[in-house]
Amino acid sequence: MAKRGLILFVGGTGSGKSTSLAALIDYRNRNADGHIITIEDPIEYVHPHRRSIVNQREVGVDTDSYEDALKNTLRQAPDVILIGEIRSQETMEHALAFAETGHLCLSTLHANNANQALDRIINFFPEE
């Protein structure tokens, strides 16, 4: 499994994005030491500590918003950061920053095909 970078699971509603993401986190948790932080709305799968320490944050319960949680994430020295879904420019900016600073960032993006996914990402950053 990659040690750093950005991995996006893309698909339509009910296509298995969250299930695939949970399987990847479970694999990492069972096979590598480290610190995994998840930020989700809501938490869909509970991950017990195995080889990794897993801290799960639920938007609206443990934090007011994705943005508030993401601003404080690096202070907790994570190896892996799971963002439940990228829905805004600020969330995408954080995901890219995490990947660029040597972390592994995993997330989902709602789109029906690869072209639509790229369009959504580009549209997060409008031309000035």
mmCIF file of C-alpha atoms in Angstrom:
data_model
loop_
_atom_site.group_PDB
_atom_site.id
_atom_site.type_symbol
_atom_site.label_atom_id
_atom_site.label_comp_id
_atom_site.label_asym_id
_atom_site.label_seq_id
_atom_site.Cartn_x
_atom_site.Cartn_y
_atom_site.Cartn_z
ATOM 1 C CA MET A 1 0.000 0.000 0.000
ATOM 2 C CA ALA A 2 1.222 3.505 -0.787
ATOM 3 C CA LYS A 3 2.834 5.421 2.067
ATOM 4 C CA ARG A 4 1.936 8.858 0.728
ATOM 5 C CA GLY A 5 -0.227 10.493 -1.897
ATOM 6 C CA LEU A 6 -3.906 10.988 -2.653
ATOM 7 C CA ILE A 7 -6.235 8.099 -3.441
ATOM 8 C CA LEU A 8 -9.775 8.977 -4.542
ATOM 9 C CA PHE A 9 -12.589 6.461 -4.867
ATOM 10 C CA VAL A 10 -14.988 7.800 -7.489
ATOM 11 C CA GLY A 11 -18.456 6.557 -8.366
ATOM 12 C CA GLY A 12 -22.160 7.143 -8.174
ATOM 13 C CA THR A 13 -24.448 6.650 -5.197
ATOM 14 C CA GLY A 14 -24.366 3.053 -3.967
ATOM 15 C CA SER A 15 -21.362 2.089 -6.090
ATOM 16 C CA GLY A 16 -19.204 0.931 -3.158
ATOM 17 C CA LYS A 17 -16.935 3.940 -2.622
ATOM 18 C CA SER A 18 -17.257 3.917 1.172
ATOM 19 C CA THR A 19 -17.048 0.130 1.366
ATOM 20 C CA SER A 20 -13.849 0.116 -0.700
ATOM 21 C CA LEU A 21 -12.406 2.896 1.445
ATOM 22 C CA ALA A 22 -13.244 0.967 4.625
ATOM 23 C CA ALA A 23 -11.593 -2.175 3.228
ATOM 24 C CA LEU A 24 -8.423 -0.226 2.452
ATOM 25 C CA ILE A 25 -8.332 1.269 5.971
ATOM 26 C CA ASP A 26 -8.918 -2.183 7.473
ATOM 27 C CA TYR A 27 -6.062 -3.625 5.383
ATOM 28 C CA ARG A 28 -3.691 -0.865 6.481
ATOM 29 C CA ASN A 29 -4.817 -1.250 10.107
ATOM 30 C CA ARG A 30 -4.152 -5.003 10.065
ATOM 31 C CA ASN A 31 -0.807 -4.836 8.254
ATOM 32 C CA ALA A 32 1.040 -1.652 9.231
ATOM 33 C CA ASP A 33 1.866 0.275 12.368
ATOM 34 C CA GLY A 34 0.863 3.917 12.370
ATOM 35 C CA HIS A 35 -1.790 6.489 13.132
ATOM 36 C CA ILE A 36 -4.969 6.674 11.055
ATOM 37 C CA ILE A 37 -7.383 9.597 11.388
ATOM 38 C CA THR A 38 -10.816 9.496 9.780
ATOM 39 C CA ILE A 39 -13.117 12.482 9.330
ATOM 40 C CA GLU A 40 -16.573 11.363 8.264
ATOM 41 C CA ASP A 41 -20.187 12.539 8.031
ATOM 42 C CA PRO A 42 -21.457 10.155 9.368
ATOM 43 C CA ILE A 43 -19.025 7.419 10.446
ATOM 44 C CA GLU A 44 -20.021 4.448 8.295
ATOM 45 C CA TYR A 45 -17.610 1.743 9.505
ATOM 46 C CA VAL A 46 -16.058 1.528 12.980
ATOM 47 C CA HIS A 47 -12.376 0.550 12.916
ATOM 48 C CA PRO A 48 -10.935 -0.893 16.161
ATOM 49 C CA HIS A 49 -7.244 -0.438 16.942
ATOM 50 C CA ARG A 50 -5.206 -3.311 15.528
ATOM 51 C CA ARG A 51 -1.628 -2.589 14.431
ATOM 52 C CA SER A 52 -2.512 1.070 13.935
ATOM 53 C CA ILE A 53 -4.162 3.567 16.227
ATOM 54 C CA VAL A 54 -7.404 4.688 14.585
ATOM 55 C CA ASN A 55 -9.057 7.960 15.636
ATOM 56 C CA GLN A 56 -12.440 8.487 14.019
ATOM 57 C CA ARG A 57 -14.062 11.941 14.016
ATOM 58 C CA GLU A 58 -17.697 12.475 13.102
ATOM 59 C CA VAL A 59 -18.739 15.833 11.700
ATOM 60 C CA GLY A 60 -21.472 17.311 13.885
ATOM 61 C CA VAL A 61 -20.498 15.147 16.870
ATOM 62 C CA ASP A 62 -16.723 15.381 17.379
ATOM 63 C CA THR A 63 -16.178 18.475 15.236
ATOM 64 C CA ASP A 64 -18.363 21.243 13.829
ATOM 65 C CA SER A 65 -17.341 20.803 10.185
ATOM 66 C CA TYR A 66 -14.960 19.046 7.824
ATOM 67 C CA GLU A 67 -12.977 22.274 7.590
ATOM 68 C CA ASP A 68 -12.526 22.584 11.386
ATOM 69 C CA ALA A 69 -11.408 18.966 11.661
ATOM 70 C CA LEU A 70 -9.043 19.235 8.695
ATOM 71 C CA LYS A 71 -7.364 22.369 10.066
ATOM 72 C CA ASN A 72 -6.354 20.449 13.193
ATOM 73 C CA THR A 73 -5.506 17.087 11.650
ATOM 74 C CA LEU A 74 -1.747 17.500 11.163
ATOM 75 C CA ARG A 75 -1.300 18.430 14.836
ATOM 76 C CA GLN A 76 -2.179 14.813 15.648
ATOM 77 C CA ALA A 77 0.745 13.401 13.584
ATOM 78 C CA PRO A 78 -1.227 11.029 11.346
ATOM 79 C CA ASP A 79 0.265 8.659 8.808
ATOM 80 C CA VAL A 80 -3.065 8.162 7.016
ATOM 81 C CA ILE A 81 -5.945 10.633 6.746
ATOM 82 C CA LEU A 82 -9.363 9.508 5.544
ATOM 83 C CA ILE A 83 -11.781 12.243 4.451
ATOM 84 C CA GLY A 84 -15.250 10.726 4.066
ATOM 85 C CA GLU A 85 -16.153 12.778 0.982
ATOM 86 C CA ILE A 86 -14.677 15.738 -0.825
ATOM 87 C CA ARG A 87 -17.516 18.221 -1.302
ATOM 88 C CA SER A 88 -15.834 21.630 -1.297
ATOM 89 C CA GLN A 89 -12.799 23.527 -2.516
ATOM 90 C CA GLU A 90 -11.421 23.804 1.017
ATOM 91 C CA THR A 91 -11.687 20.057 1.582
ATOM 92 C CA MET A 92 -9.944 19.376 -1.745
ATOM 93 C CA GLU A 93 -7.198 21.869 -0.859
ATOM 94 C CA HIS A 94 -6.591 20.052 2.433
ATOM 95 C CA ALA A 95 -6.514 16.647 0.703
ATOM 96 C CA LEU A 96 -3.916 17.891 -1.783
ATOM 97 C CA ALA A 97 -1.865 19.552 0.977
ATOM 98 C CA PHE A 98 -1.850 16.343 3.039
ATOM 99 C CA ALA A 99 -0.612 14.368 0.031
ATOM 100 C CA GLU A 100 2.028 16.979 -0.807
ATOM 101 C CA THR A 101 3.387 16.934 2.758
ATOM 102 C CA GLY A 102 4.067 13.188 2.719
ATOM 103 C CA HIS A 103 0.831 11.802 4.142
ATOM 104 C CA LEU A 104 -1.479 9.226 2.629
ATOM 105 C CA CYS A 105 -4.889 10.818 2.097
ATOM 106 C CA LEU A 106 -7.880 8.686 1.118
ATOM 107 C CA SER A 107 -11.286 10.015 0.150
ATOM 108 C CA THR A 108 -14.358 9.640 -2.029
ATOM 109 C CA LEU A 109 -15.721 11.883 -4.736
ATOM 110 C CA HIS A 110 -19.223 11.566 -6.162
ATOM 111 C CA ALA A 111 -19.097 11.340 -9.966
ATOM 112 C CA ASN A 112 -20.486 8.926 -12.529
ATOM 113 C CA ASN A 113 -17.335 8.550 -14.636
ATOM 114 C CA ALA A 114 -13.687 9.614 -14.846
ATOM 115 C CA ASN A 115 -14.407 12.673 -16.999
ATOM 116 C CA GLN A 116 -17.014 13.929 -14.557
ATOM 117 C CA ALA A 117 -14.592 13.342 -11.660
ATOM 118 C CA LEU A 118 -11.890 15.438 -13.326
ATOM 119 C CA ASP A 119 -14.433 18.167 -14.126
ATOM 120 C CA ARG A 120 -15.531 18.251 -10.481
ATOM 121 C CA ILE A 121 -11.942 18.549 -9.267
ATOM 122 C CA ILE A 122 -11.139 21.306 -11.762
ATOM 123 C CA ASN A 123 -14.341 23.171 -10.857
ATOM 124 C CA PHE A 124 -13.245 23.289 -7.216
ATOM 125 C CA PHE A 125 -10.607 25.765 -8.413
ATOM 126 C CA PRO A 126 -12.305 28.360 -10.642
ATOM 127 C CA GLU A 127 -10.163 30.602 -12.819
ATOM 128 C CA GLU A 128 -9.547 34.033 -11.357
#
